[in-house]
XYZ file of C-alpha atoms in Angstrom:
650
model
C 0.000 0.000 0.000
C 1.516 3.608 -1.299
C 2.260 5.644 2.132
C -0.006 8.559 3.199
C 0.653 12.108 1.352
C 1.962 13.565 5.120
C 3.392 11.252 7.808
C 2.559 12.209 10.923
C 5.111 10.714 13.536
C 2.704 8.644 16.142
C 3.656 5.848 18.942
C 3.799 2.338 17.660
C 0.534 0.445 17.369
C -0.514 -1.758 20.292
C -1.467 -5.157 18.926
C -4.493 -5.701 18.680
C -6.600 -8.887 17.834
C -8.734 -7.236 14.641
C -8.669 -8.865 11.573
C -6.723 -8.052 8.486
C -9.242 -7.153 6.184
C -10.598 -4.608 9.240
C -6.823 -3.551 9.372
C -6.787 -3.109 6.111
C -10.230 -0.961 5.866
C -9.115 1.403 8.534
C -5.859 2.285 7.123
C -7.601 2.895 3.685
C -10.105 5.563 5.423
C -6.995 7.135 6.770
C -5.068 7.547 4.120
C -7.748 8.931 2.046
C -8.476 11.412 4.778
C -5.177 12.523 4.940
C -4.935 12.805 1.299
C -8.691 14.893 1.237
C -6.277 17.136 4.147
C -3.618 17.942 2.264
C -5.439 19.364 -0.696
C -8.867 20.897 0.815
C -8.839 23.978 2.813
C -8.654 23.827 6.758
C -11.647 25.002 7.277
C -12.517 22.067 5.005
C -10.602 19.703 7.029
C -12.224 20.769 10.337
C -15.724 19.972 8.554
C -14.801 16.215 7.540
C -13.348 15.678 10.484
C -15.904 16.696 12.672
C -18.358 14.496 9.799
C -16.319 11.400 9.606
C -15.143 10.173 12.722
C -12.389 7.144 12.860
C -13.461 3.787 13.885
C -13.164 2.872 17.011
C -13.545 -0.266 18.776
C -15.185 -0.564 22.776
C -13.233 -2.517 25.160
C -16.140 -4.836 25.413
C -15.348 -5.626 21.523
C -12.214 -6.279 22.160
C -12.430 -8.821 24.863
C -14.591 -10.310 22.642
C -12.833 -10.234 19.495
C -15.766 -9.397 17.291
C -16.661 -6.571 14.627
C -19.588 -4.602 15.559
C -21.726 -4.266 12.504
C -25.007 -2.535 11.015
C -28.187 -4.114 11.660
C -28.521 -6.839 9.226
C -25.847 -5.966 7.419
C -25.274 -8.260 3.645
C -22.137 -9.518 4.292
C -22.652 -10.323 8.098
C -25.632 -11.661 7.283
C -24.145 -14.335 4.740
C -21.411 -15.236 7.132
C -24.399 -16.144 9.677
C -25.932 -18.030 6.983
C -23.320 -19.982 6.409
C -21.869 -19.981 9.791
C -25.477 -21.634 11.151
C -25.419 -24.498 8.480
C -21.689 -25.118 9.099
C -22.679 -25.495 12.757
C -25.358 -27.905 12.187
C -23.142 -29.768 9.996
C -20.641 -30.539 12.606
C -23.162 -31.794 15.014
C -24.218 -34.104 12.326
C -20.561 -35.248 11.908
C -20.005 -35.556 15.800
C -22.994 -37.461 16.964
C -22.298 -40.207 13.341
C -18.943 -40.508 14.847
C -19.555 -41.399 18.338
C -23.069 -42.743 18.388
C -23.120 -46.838 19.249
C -25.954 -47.939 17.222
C -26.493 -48.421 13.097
C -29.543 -46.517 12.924
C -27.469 -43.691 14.044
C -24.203 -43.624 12.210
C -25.492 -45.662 8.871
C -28.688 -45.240 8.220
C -28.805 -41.373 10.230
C -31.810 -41.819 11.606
C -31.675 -38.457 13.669
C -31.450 -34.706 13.034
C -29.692 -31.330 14.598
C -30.799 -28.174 14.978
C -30.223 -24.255 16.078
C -33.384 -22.787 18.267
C -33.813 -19.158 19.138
C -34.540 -18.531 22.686
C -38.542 -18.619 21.849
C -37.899 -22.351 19.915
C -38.168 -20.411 16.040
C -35.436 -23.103 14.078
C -32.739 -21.157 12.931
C -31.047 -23.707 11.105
C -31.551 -27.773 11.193
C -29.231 -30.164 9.570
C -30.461 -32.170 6.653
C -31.789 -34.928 8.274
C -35.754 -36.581 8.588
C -37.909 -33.730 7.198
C -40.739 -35.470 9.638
C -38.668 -33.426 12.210
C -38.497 -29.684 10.951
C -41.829 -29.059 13.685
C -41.052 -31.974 16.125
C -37.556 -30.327 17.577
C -39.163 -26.782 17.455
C -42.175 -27.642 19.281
C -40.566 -29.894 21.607
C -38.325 -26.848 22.727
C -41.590 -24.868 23.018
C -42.512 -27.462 25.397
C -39.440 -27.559 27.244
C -39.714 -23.742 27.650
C -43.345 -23.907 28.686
C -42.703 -26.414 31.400
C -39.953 -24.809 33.008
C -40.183 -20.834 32.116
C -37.183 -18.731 30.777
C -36.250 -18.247 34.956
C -36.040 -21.716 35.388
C -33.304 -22.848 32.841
C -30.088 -22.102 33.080
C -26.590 -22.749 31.810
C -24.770 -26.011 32.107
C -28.493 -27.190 32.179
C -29.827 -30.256 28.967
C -33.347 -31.119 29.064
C -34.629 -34.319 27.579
C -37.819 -35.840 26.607
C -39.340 -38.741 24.316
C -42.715 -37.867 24.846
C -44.707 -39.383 21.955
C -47.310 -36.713 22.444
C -44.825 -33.808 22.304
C -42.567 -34.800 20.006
C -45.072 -35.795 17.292
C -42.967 -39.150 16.816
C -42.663 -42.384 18.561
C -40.416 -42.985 22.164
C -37.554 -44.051 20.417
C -36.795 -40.793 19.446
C -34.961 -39.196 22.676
C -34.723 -35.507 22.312
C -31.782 -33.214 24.357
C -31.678 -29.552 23.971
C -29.131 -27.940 25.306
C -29.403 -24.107 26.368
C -27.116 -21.330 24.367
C -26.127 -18.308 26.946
C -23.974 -15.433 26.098
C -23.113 -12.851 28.432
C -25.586 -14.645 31.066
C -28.386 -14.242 28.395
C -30.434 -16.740 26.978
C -30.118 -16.670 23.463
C -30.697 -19.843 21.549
C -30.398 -23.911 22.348
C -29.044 -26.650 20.980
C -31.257 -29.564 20.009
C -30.649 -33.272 18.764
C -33.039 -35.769 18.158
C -32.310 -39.622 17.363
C -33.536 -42.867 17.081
C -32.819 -45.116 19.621
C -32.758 -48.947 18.482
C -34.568 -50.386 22.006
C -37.147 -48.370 24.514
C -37.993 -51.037 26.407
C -41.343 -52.341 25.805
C -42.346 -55.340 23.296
C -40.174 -56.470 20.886
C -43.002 -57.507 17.940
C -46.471 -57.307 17.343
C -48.647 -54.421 16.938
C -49.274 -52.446 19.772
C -52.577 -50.514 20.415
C -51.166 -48.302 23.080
C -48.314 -45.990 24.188
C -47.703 -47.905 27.672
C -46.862 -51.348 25.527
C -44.535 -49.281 23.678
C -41.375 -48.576 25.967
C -39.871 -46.640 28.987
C -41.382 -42.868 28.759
C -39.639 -40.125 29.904
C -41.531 -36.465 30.864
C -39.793 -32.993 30.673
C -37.305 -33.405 32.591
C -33.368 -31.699 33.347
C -30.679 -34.682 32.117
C -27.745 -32.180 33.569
C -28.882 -29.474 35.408
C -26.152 -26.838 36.033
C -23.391 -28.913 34.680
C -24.079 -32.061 36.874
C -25.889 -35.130 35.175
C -28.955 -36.292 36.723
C -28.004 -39.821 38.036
C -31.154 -40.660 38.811
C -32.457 -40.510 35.642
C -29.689 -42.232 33.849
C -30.084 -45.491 36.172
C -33.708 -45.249 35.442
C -33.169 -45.448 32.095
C -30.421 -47.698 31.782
C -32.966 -50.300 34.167
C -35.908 -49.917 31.204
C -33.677 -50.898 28.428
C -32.462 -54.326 27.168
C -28.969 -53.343 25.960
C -28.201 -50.073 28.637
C -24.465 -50.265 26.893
C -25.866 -49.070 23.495
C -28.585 -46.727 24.853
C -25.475 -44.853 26.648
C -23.640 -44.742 24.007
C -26.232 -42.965 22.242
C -27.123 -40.831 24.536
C -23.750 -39.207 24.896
C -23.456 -39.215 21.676
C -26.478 -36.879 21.734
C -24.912 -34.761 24.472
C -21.852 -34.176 21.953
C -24.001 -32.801 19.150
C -25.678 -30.376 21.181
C -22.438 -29.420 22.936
C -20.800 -29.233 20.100
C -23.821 -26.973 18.619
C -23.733 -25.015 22.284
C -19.238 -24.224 21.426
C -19.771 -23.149 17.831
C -22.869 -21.225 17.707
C -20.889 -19.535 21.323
C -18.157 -18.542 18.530
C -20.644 -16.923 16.474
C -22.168 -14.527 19.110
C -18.352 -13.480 20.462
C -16.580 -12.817 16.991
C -19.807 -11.266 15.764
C -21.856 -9.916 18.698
C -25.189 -11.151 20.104
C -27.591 -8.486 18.627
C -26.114 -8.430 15.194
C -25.909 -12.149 15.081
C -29.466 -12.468 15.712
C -30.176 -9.420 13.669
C -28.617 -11.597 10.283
C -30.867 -14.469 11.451
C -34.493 -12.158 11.772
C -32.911 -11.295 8.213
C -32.581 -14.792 6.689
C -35.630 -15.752 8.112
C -36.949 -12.766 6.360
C -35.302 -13.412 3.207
C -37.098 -17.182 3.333
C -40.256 -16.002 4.269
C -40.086 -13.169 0.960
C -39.077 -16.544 -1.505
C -41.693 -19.071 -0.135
C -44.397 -15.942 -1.012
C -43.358 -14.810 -4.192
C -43.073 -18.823 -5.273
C -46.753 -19.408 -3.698
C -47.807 -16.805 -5.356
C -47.395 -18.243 -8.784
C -49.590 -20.931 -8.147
C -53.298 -20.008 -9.180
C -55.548 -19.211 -6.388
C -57.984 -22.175 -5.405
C -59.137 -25.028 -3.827
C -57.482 -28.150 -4.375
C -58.585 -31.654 -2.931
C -57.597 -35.339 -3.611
C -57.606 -38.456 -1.335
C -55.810 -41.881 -1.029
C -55.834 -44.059 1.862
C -53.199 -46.678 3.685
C -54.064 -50.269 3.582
C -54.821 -50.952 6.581
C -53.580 -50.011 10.532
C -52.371 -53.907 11.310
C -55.187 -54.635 13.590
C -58.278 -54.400 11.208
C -56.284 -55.900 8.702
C -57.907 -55.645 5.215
C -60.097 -52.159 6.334
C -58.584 -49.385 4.388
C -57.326 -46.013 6.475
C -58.803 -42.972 4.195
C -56.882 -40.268 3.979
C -58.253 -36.920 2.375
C -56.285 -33.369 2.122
C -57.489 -29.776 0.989
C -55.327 -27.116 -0.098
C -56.457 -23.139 -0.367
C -54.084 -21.037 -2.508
C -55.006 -17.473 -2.219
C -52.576 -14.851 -3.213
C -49.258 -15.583 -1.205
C -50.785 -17.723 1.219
C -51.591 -21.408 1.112
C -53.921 -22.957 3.703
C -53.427 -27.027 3.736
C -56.364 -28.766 5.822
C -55.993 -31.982 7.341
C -58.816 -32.366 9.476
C -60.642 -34.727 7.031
C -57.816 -37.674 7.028
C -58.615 -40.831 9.247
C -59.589 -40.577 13.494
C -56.679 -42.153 14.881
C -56.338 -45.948 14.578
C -56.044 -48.630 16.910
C -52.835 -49.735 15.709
C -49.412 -48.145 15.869
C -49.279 -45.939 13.043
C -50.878 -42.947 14.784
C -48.439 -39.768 15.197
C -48.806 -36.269 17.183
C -49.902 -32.648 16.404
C -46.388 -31.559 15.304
C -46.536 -34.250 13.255
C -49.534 -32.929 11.367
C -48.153 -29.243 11.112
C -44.672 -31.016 9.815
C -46.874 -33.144 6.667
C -48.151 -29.927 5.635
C -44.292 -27.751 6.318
C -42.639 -30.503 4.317
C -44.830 -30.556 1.470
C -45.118 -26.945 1.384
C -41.378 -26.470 1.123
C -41.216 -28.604 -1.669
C -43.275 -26.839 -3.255
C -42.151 -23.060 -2.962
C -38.414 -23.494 -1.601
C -36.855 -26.717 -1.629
C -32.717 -25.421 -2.364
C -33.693 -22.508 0.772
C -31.172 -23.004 3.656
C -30.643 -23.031 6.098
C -34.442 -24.452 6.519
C -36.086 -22.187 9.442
C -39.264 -20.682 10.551
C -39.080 -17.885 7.987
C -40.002 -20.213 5.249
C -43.535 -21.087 7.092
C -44.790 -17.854 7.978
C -47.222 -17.457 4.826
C -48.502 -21.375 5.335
C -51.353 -21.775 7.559
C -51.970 -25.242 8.759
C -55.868 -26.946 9.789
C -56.107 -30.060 12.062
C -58.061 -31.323 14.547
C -57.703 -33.067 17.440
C -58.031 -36.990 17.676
C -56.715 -37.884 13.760
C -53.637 -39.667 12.626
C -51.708 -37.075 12.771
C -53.091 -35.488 15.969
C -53.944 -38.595 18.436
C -54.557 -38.254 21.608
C -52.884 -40.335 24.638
C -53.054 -43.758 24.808
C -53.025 -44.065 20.894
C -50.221 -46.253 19.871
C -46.826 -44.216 17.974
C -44.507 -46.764 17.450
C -45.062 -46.858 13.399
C -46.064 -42.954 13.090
C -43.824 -42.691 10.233
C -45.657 -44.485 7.840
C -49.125 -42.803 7.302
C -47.705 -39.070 7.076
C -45.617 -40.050 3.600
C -48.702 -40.608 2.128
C -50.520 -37.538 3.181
C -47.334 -36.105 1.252
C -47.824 -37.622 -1.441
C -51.695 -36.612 -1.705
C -51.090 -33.276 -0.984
C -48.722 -32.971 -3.905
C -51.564 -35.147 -5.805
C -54.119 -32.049 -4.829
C -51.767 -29.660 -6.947
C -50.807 -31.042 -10.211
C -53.877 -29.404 -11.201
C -52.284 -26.052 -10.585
C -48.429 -26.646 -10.593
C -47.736 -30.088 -12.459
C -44.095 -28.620 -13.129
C -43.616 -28.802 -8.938
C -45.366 -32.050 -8.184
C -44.324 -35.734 -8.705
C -46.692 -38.913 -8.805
C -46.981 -41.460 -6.077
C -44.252 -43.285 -4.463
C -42.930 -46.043 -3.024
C -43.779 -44.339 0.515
C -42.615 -46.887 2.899
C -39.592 -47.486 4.879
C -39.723 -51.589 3.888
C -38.117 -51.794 7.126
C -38.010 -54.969 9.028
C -36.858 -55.939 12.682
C -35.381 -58.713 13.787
C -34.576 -60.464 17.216
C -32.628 -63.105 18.847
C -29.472 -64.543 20.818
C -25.881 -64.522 18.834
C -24.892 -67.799 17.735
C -21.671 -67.412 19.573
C -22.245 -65.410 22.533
C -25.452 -65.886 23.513
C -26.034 -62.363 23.645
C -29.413 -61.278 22.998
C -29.800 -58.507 19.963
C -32.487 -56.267 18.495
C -31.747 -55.142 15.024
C -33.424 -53.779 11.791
C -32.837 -54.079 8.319
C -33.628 -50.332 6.471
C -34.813 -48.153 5.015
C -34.616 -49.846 1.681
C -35.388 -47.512 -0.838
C -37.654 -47.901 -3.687
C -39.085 -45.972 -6.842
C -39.965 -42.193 -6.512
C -42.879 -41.025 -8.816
C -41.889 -39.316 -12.042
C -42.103 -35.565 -13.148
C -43.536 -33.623 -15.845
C -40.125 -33.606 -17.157
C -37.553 -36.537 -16.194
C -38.372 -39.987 -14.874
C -38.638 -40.831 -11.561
C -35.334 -41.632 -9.341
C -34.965 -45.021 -8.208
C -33.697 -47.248 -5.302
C -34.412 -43.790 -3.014
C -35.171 -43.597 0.546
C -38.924 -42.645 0.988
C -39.758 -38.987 1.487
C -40.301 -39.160 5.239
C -36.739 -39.873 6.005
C -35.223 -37.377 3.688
C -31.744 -37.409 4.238
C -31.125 -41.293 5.916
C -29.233 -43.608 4.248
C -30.155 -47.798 3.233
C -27.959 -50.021 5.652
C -25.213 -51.701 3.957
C -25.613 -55.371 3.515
C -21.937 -56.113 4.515
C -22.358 -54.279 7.822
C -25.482 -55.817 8.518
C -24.036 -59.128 7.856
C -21.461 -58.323 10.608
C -23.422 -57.209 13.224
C -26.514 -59.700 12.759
C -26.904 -63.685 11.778
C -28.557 -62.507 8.394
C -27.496 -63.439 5.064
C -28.502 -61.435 1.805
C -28.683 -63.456 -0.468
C -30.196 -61.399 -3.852
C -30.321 -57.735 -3.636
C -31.577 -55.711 -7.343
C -33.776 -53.339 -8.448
C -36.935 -54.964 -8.831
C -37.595 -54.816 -13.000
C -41.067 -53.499 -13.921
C -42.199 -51.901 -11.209
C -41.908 -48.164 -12.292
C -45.259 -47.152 -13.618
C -45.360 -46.710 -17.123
C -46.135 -43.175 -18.738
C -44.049 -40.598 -21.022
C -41.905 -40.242 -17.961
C -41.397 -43.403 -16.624
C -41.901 -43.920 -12.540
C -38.712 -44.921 -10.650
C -38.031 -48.675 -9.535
C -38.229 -50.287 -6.113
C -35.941 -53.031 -5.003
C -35.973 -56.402 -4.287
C -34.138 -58.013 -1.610
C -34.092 -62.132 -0.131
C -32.376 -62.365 3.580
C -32.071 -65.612 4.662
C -31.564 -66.416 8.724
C -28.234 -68.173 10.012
C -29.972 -69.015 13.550
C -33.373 -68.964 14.792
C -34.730 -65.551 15.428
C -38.018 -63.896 15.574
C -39.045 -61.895 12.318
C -41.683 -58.447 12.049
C -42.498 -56.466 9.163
C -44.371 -53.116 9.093
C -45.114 -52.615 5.733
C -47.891 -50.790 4.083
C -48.894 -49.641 0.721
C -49.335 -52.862 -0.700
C -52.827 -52.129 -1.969
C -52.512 -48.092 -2.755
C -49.828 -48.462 -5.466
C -48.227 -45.532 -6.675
C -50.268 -43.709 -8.471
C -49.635 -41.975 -11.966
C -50.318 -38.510 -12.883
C -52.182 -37.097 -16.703
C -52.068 -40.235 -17.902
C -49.401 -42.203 -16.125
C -49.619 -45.731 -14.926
C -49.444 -46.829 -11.423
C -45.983 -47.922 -10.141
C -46.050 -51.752 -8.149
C -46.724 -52.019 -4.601
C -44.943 -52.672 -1.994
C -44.616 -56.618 -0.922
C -43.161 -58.545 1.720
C -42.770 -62.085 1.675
C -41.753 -65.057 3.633
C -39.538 -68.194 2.335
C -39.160 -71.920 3.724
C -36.071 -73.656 3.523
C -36.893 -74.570 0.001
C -37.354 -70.622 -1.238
C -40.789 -71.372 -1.785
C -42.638 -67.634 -0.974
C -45.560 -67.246 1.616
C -47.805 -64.500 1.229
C -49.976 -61.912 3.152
C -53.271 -59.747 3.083
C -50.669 -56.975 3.367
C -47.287 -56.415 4.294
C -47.449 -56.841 7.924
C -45.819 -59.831 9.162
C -46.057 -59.884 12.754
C -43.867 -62.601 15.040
C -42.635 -64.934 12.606
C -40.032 -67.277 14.003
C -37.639 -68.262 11.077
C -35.466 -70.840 11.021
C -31.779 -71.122 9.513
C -32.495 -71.352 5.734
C -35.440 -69.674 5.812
C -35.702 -65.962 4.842
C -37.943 -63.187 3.742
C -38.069 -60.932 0.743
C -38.855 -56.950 0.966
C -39.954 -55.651 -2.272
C -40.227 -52.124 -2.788
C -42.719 -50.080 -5.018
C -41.866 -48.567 -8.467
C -42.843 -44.894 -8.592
C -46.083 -43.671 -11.204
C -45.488 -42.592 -14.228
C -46.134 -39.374 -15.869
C -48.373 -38.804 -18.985
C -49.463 -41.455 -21.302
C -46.825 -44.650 -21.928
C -47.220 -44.350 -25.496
C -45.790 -40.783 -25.700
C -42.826 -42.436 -24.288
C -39.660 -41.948 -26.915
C -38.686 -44.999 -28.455
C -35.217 -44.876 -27.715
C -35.863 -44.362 -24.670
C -38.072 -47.504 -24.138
C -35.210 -49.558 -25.916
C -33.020 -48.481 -23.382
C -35.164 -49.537 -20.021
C -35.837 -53.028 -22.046
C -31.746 -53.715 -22.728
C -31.074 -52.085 -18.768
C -34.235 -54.799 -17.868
C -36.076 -52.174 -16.238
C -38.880 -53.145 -18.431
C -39.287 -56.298 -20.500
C -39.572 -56.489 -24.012
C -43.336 -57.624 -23.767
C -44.267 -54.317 -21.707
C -42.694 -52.466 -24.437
C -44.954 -54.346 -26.538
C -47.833 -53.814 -24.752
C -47.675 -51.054 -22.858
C -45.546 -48.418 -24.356
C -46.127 -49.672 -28.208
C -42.758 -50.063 -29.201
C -41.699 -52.629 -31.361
C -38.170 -54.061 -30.753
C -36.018 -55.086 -33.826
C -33.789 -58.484 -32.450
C -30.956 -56.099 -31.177
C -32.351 -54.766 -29.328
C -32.527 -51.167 -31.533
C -36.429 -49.887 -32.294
C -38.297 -50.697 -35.153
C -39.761 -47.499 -36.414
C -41.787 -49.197 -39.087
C -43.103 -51.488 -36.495
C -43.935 -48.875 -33.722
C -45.306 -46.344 -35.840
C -48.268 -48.832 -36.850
C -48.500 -50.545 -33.222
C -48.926 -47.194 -31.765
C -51.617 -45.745 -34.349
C -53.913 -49.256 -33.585
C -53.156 -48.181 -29.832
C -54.435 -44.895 -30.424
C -57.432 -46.111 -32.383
C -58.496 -48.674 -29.532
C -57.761 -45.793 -27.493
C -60.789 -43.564 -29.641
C -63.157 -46.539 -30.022
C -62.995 -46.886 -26.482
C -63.833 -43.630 -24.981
């Protein structure tokens, strides 16, 4: 940098812990003043220095070692932004690392998140979408029960209540209060699946207290010592207290973790202006989920589905029925018209309900958005009422809740390809295909409780591309399928076949995404439970689409010879060594009619055997030259007779 115009001889600088680029700013402003000096008149001078003073720094900054900027100033507020998700990120990476069971670390059954000191998510790692209202509420809760005065630092509250968190008691949930300067500011919050509650191991349950151990509002650490208490209760209500510790500290290091870095935040950058750039990116969100809602033409949109069944009146469909009001830049989405609660386990909570409606609403106006937080809700207005599957009321059984609120997804989406079909996708698979398993190792003795999931299956195709396939259904979001060879290890399973599952993508002009199919065979005796739904309600297509397959789970004797079932819930099945099970996923629906479909690209799914050369045939009209390559002669009249049965028929 050229020297100042005039040197004025001064005492050398104390060092001082501001940054470079602030360094580098200052001296800048002073050598253009001294510059503006020299040449104005000192009358002149007097003015602009009166006008302009230099920057100074309070001591309070300096202990802190923090710029003090505007209110929502653009650049501090995109450090935030990016400081928030970072922070989430590395809870994420510290709970993986150090939780104990697969559910955790594999398959991430769990999610982070950043609170404000009122429980308004500032930022929540990429995890189970079912979760975005679940944490927030339950910190709502947490503040309701014991007031602002009664939490303080070095505290962690926990809870699993079904009935506050929305979910089932597996998921434990610790938040972990943020204080700066003795201020509450924000908390911490992680909440994960825990493989064993207590409670039975199989069969459908038709009420919370079968379910497992349940654990109120309560203080896990209060002031920086752990509630012992507690712990042995806990540890006495579980079958494998080892693994439930493990996890649990493994909780306590995400939210400490989230507690140190989000700390760093408020000291470099202040309190007030740190939570002025969050008001502003919550503000930003909220501006983008408007202007995108209000693209889509006002109205009222309706369309229904159902579930197959809730395990205990097996064969008696669950009806599930969704409205959605668009007017202007807000969107109302009313659930009160889906099923009363059920008598088996595949109820779920209020902020279950709200989070249906928040996840398919952020698909729909901001899915890339982040960090996700409550700015990106404000213009969505939510309807329920009391006693439905997505609102039950104590005793109702939670321990599938998952399940049911996929498919109210998918049938809100259904509601508005009417007025969007560029945002929308047909049905999918919708199901974890999860399975659990439980028994005594073959060489230990030691008893185990294990599950094999999510698997994945077809997602429902777009107006535009095909539908992905092998994907993780839409209620867990971010969680990964378990690895076979890990499985293996941990478990007496072997896989023994594991593909995508060939025609089971519904037909159309965009072609529905496949499922999987997978055979597990048993290497000891253990006891076998499936929880499977969606059997009946395939996948639906969308403007002309076919339906994708359903889901389908199966059992196998020695011989490999299949049994089947009403429906996909297999409940207590004791299997045998040699005998197995297969989990078949559904194929996503398709998108506009099949025989719209491009050739070429029908010629491809029939050499990859997504399709076989007969569905070609009959479904898409596309005749198949013998390698493999299209007949255009061929197609061109198959598809004019389909289009003339089409016209006869209507």
């Amino acid at each position: 940098m050229a020297a100042p115009a005039k040197k004025t001889p001064r005492k050398p600088a104390k060092k001082s812990p501001v940054k470079k680029s602030v360094k580098k700013t200052v001296r800048k402003a002073a050598t253009k003043k001294a510059a503006a000096k020299k040449a104005a008149p000192k009358k002149s001078v007097a003015k602009k220095a009166t006008a302009r003073k230099p920057v100074r720094r309070s001591a309070a900054a300096g202990k802190n070692n923090r710029r003090r900027f505007a209110k929502a100033d653009p650049v501090l507020t995109e450090i935030i932004r990016n400081g928030v998700l970072a922070v989430t990120e590395e809870m994420k990476t510290n709970l993986t690392r150090t939780a104990y069971n697969m559910i955790i670390y594999e398959a991430l059954d769990f999610t982070v998140g950043l609170f404000t000191a009122e429980g308004d998510t500032i930022s929540v790692g990429i995890g189970l979408p079912m979760f975005i209202r679940g944490m927030a509420e339950t910190v709502r809760a947490k503040l309701k029960h014991f007031g602002v005065d009664g939490i303080h630092e070095g505290d962690i509250l926990v809870t699993n209540d079904a009935y506050t968190t929305g979910s089932h008691l597996n998921h434990f949930t610790f938040s972990l209060p943020i204080f700066h300067e003795g201020k509450l500011t924000a908390f911490a919050c992680c909440m994960a699946h825990w493989i064993d509650v207590g409670g039975v191991v199989g069969g459908v349950t038709t009420d919370i207290y079968a379910e497992g151990i349940q654990i109120p509002i309560v203080k896990y650490q209060k002031a920086g010592k752990v509630n012992q208490d507690l712990v042995d209760i806990i540890r006495m209500n579980v079958r494998i207290p080892e693994r439930a510790m493990g996890d649990l500290r493994a909780q306590v290091t995400a939210v400490k973790t989230g507690e140190r870095r989000f700390s760093e935040l408020l000291n470099r950058y202040g309190r007030e202006e740190t939570m002025d750039a969050i008001r502003q990116i919550m503000d930003q969100s909220e501006r983008s989920a408007r202007l995108r809602t209000k693209e889509i033409p006002d109205g009222v949109y309706e369309a229904t589905s159902y579930m197959d069944d809730d395990g205990v009146d097996v064969g008696k469909p669950v009806p599930i029925k969704v409205k959605v009001i668009v007017k202007g830049e807000d969107m109302t989405i009313d659930l009160t018209e889906v099923s009363q609660q059920v008598r088996g386990f595949y109820n779920s909570g209020t902020t279950t309900g709200y989070a249906c409606a928040q996840v398919a609403y952020k698909c729909m106006t901001s899915p890339t958005d982040y960090p996700i937080n409550e700015g990106s809700f404000r213009s969505l207005k939510v309807k329920l009422q009391p006693g439905t599957i997505v609102t039950a009321q104590k005793p109702a059984a939670m321990r599938w809740w998952m399940t049911f609120p996929m498919t109210i997804v998918d049938t809100i989406f259904k509601a508005l390809e009417a007025a969007v079909p560029d945002r929308v996708i047909a049905g999918h698979h919708a199901d974890l295909i999860a399975v659990r398993v439980h028994g005594f190792q073959p060489a230990s003795g030691q008893f185990y409780l294990g599950g094999f999931g999510p698997l994945g299956g077809g997602w429902g195709a777009k107006m535009t591309e095909d539908g992905m396939s092998a994907t993780v259904c839409l209620n867990d979001g971010d969680t990964h399928n378990t690895p076979v060879e890990a499985t293996e290890s941990k478990f007496p399973l072997l896989v023994s076949s594991q593909a995508l599952r060939s025609g089971s993508g519904g037909a159309g002009r965009w072609r529905g995404g496949l499922g999987i199919e997978r055979h597990v065979m048993a290497r000891s005796p253990m006891t076998f439970n499936a929880e499977v739904d969606r059997v009946h309600c395939a996948p639906w297509g969308l403007n002309g689409g076919k339906d994708g397959k359903g889901n389908q789970v199966t059992l196998t004797n020695a011989d490999g010879e299949e049994e089947n079932f009403p429906n996909a819930k297999v409940v207590m099945k004791r299997l045998a060594p040699g005998e197995g099970f297969w989990s078949r996923s559904g194929g996503g629906g398709g998108y506009g009619p099949p025989h719209e479909r491009e050739p070429e690209r029908v010629a491809f799914d029939v050499a990859e055997e997504y399709i076989t050369p007969d569905e070609a045939w009959d479904i898409y009209g596309v005749a198949l030259k013998e390698d493999g390559s299209v007949d255009a002669a061929g197609t061109k009249v198959l598809r004019s007779r389909m289009g003339k049965v089409r016209i006869a028929g209507e």
